[in-house]
């Protein structure tokens, strides 16, 4: 289990996300929170490639400012709908535009993870399909008024008010929150395989 694998390891979470911090706590971890405040420009690359690239950049950035024996974990989440990639909205009009795009549609949530430990760098990603109900203008405006959409990829949170709009989730629920726990566990087992022998 994750808390056993990391029982004697200093863990650095390179993220300011309260959702990721909450999930780490759920797993019995008390990581040092050291956010990597880096730009995350969207490009024409596939969303999973971009998510992993952003996560790797964050992890590498943090590596130079924390203890050499620490395990660094970084992640980045993107939403893709109809070949358009959505990060965090810049403002309320953009949040509204994102939610209008998602309304009545199925979209994919990608989270890239990068782990650095003892010189090894491991990156991977998870993808989850999420279906939205048709949203009225009133519902979108009321949701934006809660401020919840403003710091989330795709302008919604599955664990908050945004849960009311979701009709189906295919894959890892925690991935939609921003951190796929099973994928993280698999990566840790791969990274720490020698120490587990």
PDB file of C-alpha atoms in Angstrom, residues 7-187:
ATOM      1  CA  UNK A   7       6.649   5.216   5.281  1.00  0.00           C
ATOM      2  CA  UNK A   8      10.329   6.176   5.513  1.00  0.00           C
ATOM      3  CA  UNK A   9      10.485   8.569   2.572  1.00  0.00           C
ATOM      4  CA  UNK A  10      10.216  12.343   2.534  1.00  0.00           C
ATOM      5  CA  UNK A  11       7.470  13.155   0.029  1.00  0.00           C
ATOM      6  CA  UNK A  12       7.239  16.489  -1.780  1.00  0.00           C
ATOM      7  CA  UNK A  13       3.978  17.382  -3.523  1.00  0.00           C
ATOM      8  CA  UNK A  14       4.757  19.963  -6.195  1.00  0.00           C
ATOM      9  CA  UNK A  15       1.223  21.309  -6.271  1.00  0.00           C
ATOM     10  CA  UNK A  16      -0.892  23.970  -4.591  1.00  0.00           C
ATOM     11  CA  UNK A  17      -4.079  22.012  -5.354  1.00  0.00           C
ATOM     12  CA  UNK A  18      -6.194  21.477  -2.228  1.00  0.00           C
ATOM     13  CA  UNK A  19      -7.773  18.448  -3.940  1.00  0.00           C
ATOM     14  CA  UNK A  20      -4.415  16.716  -4.382  1.00  0.00           C
ATOM     15  CA  UNK A  21      -3.448  17.544  -0.824  1.00  0.00           C
ATOM     16  CA  UNK A  22      -6.766  16.075   0.373  1.00  0.00           C
ATOM     17  CA  UNK A  23      -6.162  12.872  -1.593  1.00  0.00           C
ATOM     18  CA  UNK A  24      -2.655  12.505  -0.177  1.00  0.00           C
ATOM     19  CA  UNK A  25      -4.107  12.867   3.328  1.00  0.00           C
ATOM     20  CA  UNK A  26      -6.692  10.213   2.436  1.00  0.00           C
ATOM     21  CA  UNK A  27      -3.780   7.899   1.584  1.00  0.00           C
ATOM     22  CA  UNK A  28      -2.135   8.450   4.965  1.00  0.00           C
ATOM     23  CA  UNK A  29       0.571  10.751   3.606  1.00  0.00           C
ATOM     24  CA  UNK A  30       1.733  14.101   4.972  1.00  0.00           C
ATOM     25  CA  UNK A  31       3.716  15.557   2.082  1.00  0.00           C
ATOM     26  CA  UNK A  32       5.674  18.777   2.117  1.00  0.00           C
ATOM     27  CA  UNK A  33       3.741  21.126  -0.158  1.00  0.00           C
ATOM     28  CA  UNK A  34       6.128  22.935  -2.508  1.00  0.00           C
ATOM     29  CA  UNK A  35       4.198  24.309  -5.493  1.00  0.00           C
ATOM     30  CA  UNK A  36       6.012  24.820  -8.775  1.00  0.00           C
ATOM     31  CA  UNK A  37       4.661  28.090 -10.125  1.00  0.00           C
ATOM     32  CA  UNK A  38       5.403  27.577 -13.807  1.00  0.00           C
ATOM     33  CA  UNK A  39       3.529  28.551 -16.977  1.00  0.00           C
ATOM     34  CA  UNK A  40       1.487  25.754 -18.529  1.00  0.00           C
ATOM     35  CA  UNK A  41       0.948  26.825 -22.143  1.00  0.00           C
ATOM     36  CA  UNK A  42      -1.407  24.742 -24.259  1.00  0.00           C
ATOM     37  CA  UNK A  43      -0.015  23.490 -27.574  1.00  0.00           C
ATOM     38  CA  UNK A  44      -1.121  21.375 -30.519  1.00  0.00           C
ATOM     39  CA  UNK A  45       0.286  18.221 -28.899  1.00  0.00           C
ATOM     40  CA  UNK A  46      -2.022  15.469 -27.634  1.00  0.00           C
ATOM     41  CA  UNK A  47      -3.487  16.331 -24.207  1.00  0.00           C
ATOM     42  CA  UNK A  48      -1.837  13.386 -22.464  1.00  0.00           C
ATOM     43  CA  UNK A  49       1.581  14.467 -23.795  1.00  0.00           C
ATOM     44  CA  UNK A  50       1.015  18.027 -22.605  1.00  0.00           C
ATOM     45  CA  UNK A  51      -0.186  16.902 -19.165  1.00  0.00           C
ATOM     46  CA  UNK A  52       2.895  14.717 -18.694  1.00  0.00           C
ATOM     47  CA  UNK A  53       5.178  17.465 -20.007  1.00  0.00           C
ATOM     48  CA  UNK A  54       3.752  20.006 -17.543  1.00  0.00           C
ATOM     49  CA  UNK A  55       4.021  17.521 -14.665  1.00  0.00           C
ATOM     50  CA  UNK A  56       7.633  16.736 -15.542  1.00  0.00           C
ATOM     51  CA  UNK A  57       8.541  20.431 -15.747  1.00  0.00           C
ATOM     52  CA  UNK A  58       7.086  20.982 -12.266  1.00  0.00           C
ATOM     53  CA  UNK A  59       8.927  18.004 -10.778  1.00  0.00           C
ATOM     54  CA  UNK A  60      12.255  19.002 -12.346  1.00  0.00           C
ATOM     55  CA  UNK A  61      11.814  22.581 -11.153  1.00  0.00           C
ATOM     56  CA  UNK A  62      11.289  21.432  -7.567  1.00  0.00           C
ATOM     57  CA  UNK A  63      14.147  18.907  -7.647  1.00  0.00           C
ATOM     58  CA  UNK A  64      16.727  21.658  -7.369  1.00  0.00           C
ATOM     59  CA  UNK A  65      15.279  23.192  -4.212  1.00  0.00           C
ATOM     60  CA  UNK A  66      14.445  20.192  -2.010  1.00  0.00           C
ATOM     61  CA  UNK A  67      16.457  17.468  -0.270  1.00  0.00           C
ATOM     62  CA  UNK A  68      18.215  15.117  -2.680  1.00  0.00           C
ATOM     63  CA  UNK A  69      16.678  12.017  -1.067  1.00  0.00           C
ATOM     64  CA  UNK A  70      13.089  13.265  -1.320  1.00  0.00           C
ATOM     65  CA  UNK A  71      10.462  11.709  -3.548  1.00  0.00           C
ATOM     66  CA  UNK A  72       8.903  14.452  -5.685  1.00  0.00           C
ATOM     67  CA  UNK A  73       5.399  14.092  -7.088  1.00  0.00           C
ATOM     68  CA  UNK A  74       3.962  16.511  -9.642  1.00  0.00           C
ATOM     69  CA  UNK A  75       0.749  16.372 -11.656  1.00  0.00           C
ATOM     70  CA  UNK A  76      -1.166  18.314 -14.271  1.00  0.00           C
ATOM     71  CA  UNK A  77      -4.782  17.893 -15.372  1.00  0.00           C
ATOM     72  CA  UNK A  78      -6.341  18.871 -18.700  1.00  0.00           C
ATOM     73  CA  UNK A  79      -9.814  18.441 -20.156  1.00  0.00           C
ATOM     74  CA  UNK A  80     -10.365  17.680 -23.840  1.00  0.00           C
ATOM     75  CA  UNK A  81     -13.700  17.991 -25.634  1.00  0.00           C
ATOM     76  CA  UNK A  82     -14.217  17.722 -29.387  1.00  0.00           C
ATOM     77  CA  UNK A  83     -10.444  18.001 -29.958  1.00  0.00           C
ATOM     78  CA  UNK A  84     -10.269  21.233 -27.942  1.00  0.00           C
ATOM     79  CA  UNK A  85      -8.078  21.269 -24.832  1.00  0.00           C
ATOM     80  CA  UNK A  86      -9.280  23.150 -21.763  1.00  0.00           C
ATOM     81  CA  UNK A  87      -7.025  24.146 -18.910  1.00  0.00           C
ATOM     82  CA  UNK A  88      -8.058  26.401 -16.035  1.00  0.00           C
ATOM     83  CA  UNK A  89     -10.238  29.333 -17.130  1.00  0.00           C
ATOM     84  CA  UNK A  90      -8.587  32.758 -17.138  1.00  0.00           C
ATOM     85  CA  UNK A  91     -11.788  34.551 -16.123  1.00  0.00           C
ATOM     86  CA  UNK A  92     -15.539  34.097 -15.729  1.00  0.00           C
ATOM     87  CA  UNK A  93     -16.398  34.598 -19.430  1.00  0.00           C
ATOM     88  CA  UNK A  94     -13.943  31.845 -20.339  1.00  0.00           C
ATOM     89  CA  UNK A  95     -15.352  29.599 -17.589  1.00  0.00           C
ATOM     90  CA  UNK A  96     -18.802  30.134 -19.098  1.00  0.00           C
ATOM     91  CA  UNK A  97     -17.500  29.288 -22.574  1.00  0.00           C
ATOM     92  CA  UNK A  98     -15.894  26.085 -21.251  1.00  0.00           C
ATOM     93  CA  UNK A  99     -19.095  24.971 -19.532  1.00  0.00           C
ATOM     94  CA  UNK A 100     -21.111  25.678 -22.670  1.00  0.00           C
ATOM     95  CA  UNK A 101     -18.697  23.430 -24.590  1.00  0.00           C
ATOM     96  CA  UNK A 102     -19.062  20.640 -22.017  1.00  0.00           C
ATOM     97  CA  UNK A 103     -22.860  20.913 -21.798  1.00  0.00           C
ATOM     98  CA  UNK A 104     -24.533  17.747 -23.095  1.00  0.00           C
ATOM     99  CA  UNK A 105     -21.182  16.342 -24.202  1.00  0.00           C
ATOM    100  CA  UNK A 106     -18.777  13.559 -23.311  1.00  0.00           C
ATOM    101  CA  UNK A 107     -15.214  14.692 -22.659  1.00  0.00           C
ATOM    102  CA  UNK A 108     -11.927  13.237 -21.484  1.00  0.00           C
ATOM    103  CA  UNK A 109      -9.951  14.230 -18.407  1.00  0.00           C
ATOM    104  CA  UNK A 110      -6.189  13.632 -18.597  1.00  0.00           C
ATOM    105  CA  UNK A 111      -3.835  13.815 -15.637  1.00  0.00           C
ATOM    106  CA  UNK A 112      -0.116  13.517 -16.177  1.00  0.00           C
ATOM    107  CA  UNK A 113       2.028  12.437 -13.209  1.00  0.00           C
ATOM    108  CA  UNK A 114       5.786  12.708 -12.795  1.00  0.00           C
ATOM    109  CA  UNK A 115       7.723  11.142  -9.919  1.00  0.00           C
ATOM    110  CA  UNK A 116      11.404  11.804  -9.273  1.00  0.00           C
ATOM    111  CA  UNK A 117      13.342   9.703  -6.778  1.00  0.00           C
ATOM    112  CA  UNK A 118      17.037   8.887  -6.400  1.00  0.00           C
ATOM    113  CA  UNK A 119      17.822  10.124  -9.899  1.00  0.00           C
ATOM    114  CA  UNK A 120      14.996   8.215 -11.571  1.00  0.00           C
ATOM    115  CA  UNK A 121      12.291  10.148 -13.434  1.00  0.00           C
ATOM    116  CA  UNK A 122       9.025   8.359 -14.176  1.00  0.00           C
ATOM    117  CA  UNK A 123       6.087   9.906 -16.068  1.00  0.00           C
ATOM    118  CA  UNK A 124       2.692   8.472 -16.981  1.00  0.00           C
ATOM    119  CA  UNK A 125      -0.936   9.559 -17.352  1.00  0.00           C
ATOM    120  CA  UNK A 126      -4.518   8.511 -16.749  1.00  0.00           C
ATOM    121  CA  UNK A 127      -7.595   9.239 -18.869  1.00  0.00           C
ATOM    122  CA  UNK A 128     -11.211   9.249 -17.674  1.00  0.00           C
ATOM    123  CA  UNK A 129     -14.320   9.874 -19.782  1.00  0.00           C
ATOM    124  CA  UNK A 130     -16.979  12.131 -18.222  1.00  0.00           C
ATOM    125  CA  UNK A 131     -20.465  12.859 -19.566  1.00  0.00           C
ATOM    126  CA  UNK A 132     -22.313  16.093 -18.798  1.00  0.00           C
ATOM    127  CA  UNK A 133     -26.045  16.737 -18.790  1.00  0.00           C
ATOM    128  CA  UNK A 134     -27.395  19.569 -20.904  1.00  0.00           C
ATOM    129  CA  UNK A 135     -26.883  22.763 -18.897  1.00  0.00           C
ATOM    130  CA  UNK A 136     -29.118  25.813 -18.985  1.00  0.00           C
ATOM    131  CA  UNK A 137     -27.674  29.337 -19.024  1.00  0.00           C
ATOM    132  CA  UNK A 138     -29.112  29.777 -15.532  1.00  0.00           C
ATOM    133  CA  UNK A 139     -27.283  26.693 -14.252  1.00  0.00           C
ATOM    134  CA  UNK A 140     -23.987  27.817 -15.782  1.00  0.00           C
ATOM    135  CA  UNK A 141     -24.297  31.324 -14.341  1.00  0.00           C
ATOM    136  CA  UNK A 142     -25.285  29.985 -10.914  1.00  0.00           C
ATOM    137  CA  UNK A 143     -22.331  27.602 -10.944  1.00  0.00           C
ATOM    138  CA  UNK A 144     -19.847  30.314 -11.909  1.00  0.00           C
ATOM    139  CA  UNK A 145     -21.243  32.452  -9.072  1.00  0.00           C
ATOM    140  CA  UNK A 146     -19.983  29.807  -6.606  1.00  0.00           C
ATOM    141  CA  UNK A 147     -16.394  30.559  -7.822  1.00  0.00           C
ATOM    142  CA  UNK A 148     -15.696  26.802  -7.874  1.00  0.00           C
ATOM    143  CA  UNK A 149     -14.877  26.664 -11.604  1.00  0.00           C
ATOM    144  CA  UNK A 150     -12.114  29.252 -11.492  1.00  0.00           C
ATOM    145  CA  UNK A 151      -9.148  27.097 -10.433  1.00  0.00           C
ATOM    146  CA  UNK A 152     -10.080  23.851 -12.156  1.00  0.00           C
ATOM    147  CA  UNK A 153      -9.276  22.367 -15.544  1.00  0.00           C
ATOM    148  CA  UNK A 154     -12.391  22.485 -17.694  1.00  0.00           C
ATOM    149  CA  UNK A 155     -13.999  24.924 -15.228  1.00  0.00           C
ATOM    150  CA  UNK A 156     -15.671  22.326 -13.017  1.00  0.00           C
ATOM    151  CA  UNK A 157     -15.034  20.203  -9.946  1.00  0.00           C
ATOM    152  CA  UNK A 158     -16.458  16.696  -9.724  1.00  0.00           C
ATOM    153  CA  UNK A 159     -16.207  16.716  -5.908  1.00  0.00           C
ATOM    154  CA  UNK A 160     -18.187  19.923  -5.424  1.00  0.00           C
ATOM    155  CA  UNK A 161     -21.160  21.743  -6.945  1.00  0.00           C
ATOM    156  CA  UNK A 162     -20.097  20.482 -10.370  1.00  0.00           C
ATOM    157  CA  UNK A 163     -21.101  16.930  -9.407  1.00  0.00           C
ATOM    158  CA  UNK A 164     -24.716  17.924 -10.148  1.00  0.00           C
ATOM    159  CA  UNK A 165     -23.951  18.137 -13.881  1.00  0.00           C
ATOM    160  CA  UNK A 166     -22.257  14.754 -14.337  1.00  0.00           C
ATOM    161  CA  UNK A 167     -24.306  11.860 -15.709  1.00  0.00           C
ATOM    162  CA  UNK A 168     -21.554   9.275 -16.177  1.00  0.00           C
ATOM    163  CA  UNK A 169     -17.910   8.634 -15.287  1.00  0.00           C
ATOM    164  CA  UNK A 170     -15.962   5.958 -17.173  1.00  0.00           C
ATOM    165  CA  UNK A 171     -12.652   5.258 -15.458  1.00  0.00           C
ATOM    166  CA  UNK A 172     -10.891   6.647 -12.409  1.00  0.00           C
ATOM    167  CA  UNK A 173     -13.021   9.094 -10.401  1.00  0.00           C
ATOM    168  CA  UNK A 174      -9.968  10.435  -8.560  1.00  0.00           C
ATOM    169  CA  UNK A 175      -8.373  11.286 -11.903  1.00  0.00           C
ATOM    170  CA  UNK A 176     -11.205  13.759 -12.492  1.00  0.00           C
ATOM    171  CA  UNK A 177     -10.391  15.285  -9.094  1.00  0.00           C
ATOM    172  CA  UNK A 178      -6.857  15.791 -10.401  1.00  0.00           C
ATOM    173  CA  UNK A 179      -4.883  12.815  -9.117  1.00  0.00           C
ATOM    174  CA  UNK A 180      -5.396   9.182 -10.226  1.00  0.00           C
ATOM    175  CA  UNK A 181      -4.592   7.186  -7.103  1.00  0.00           C
ATOM    176  CA  UNK A 182      -4.334   3.728  -8.718  1.00  0.00           C
ATOM    177  CA  UNK A 183      -1.978   5.016 -11.423  1.00  0.00           C
ATOM    178  CA  UNK A 184       0.173   6.662  -8.731  1.00  0.00           C
ATOM    179  CA  UNK A 185       0.336   3.360  -6.817  1.00  0.00           C
ATOM    180  CA  UNK A 186       1.370   1.458  -9.967  1.00  0.00           C
ATOM    181  CA  UNK A 187       4.083   4.029 -10.701  1.00  0.00           C
TER     182      UNK A 187
END
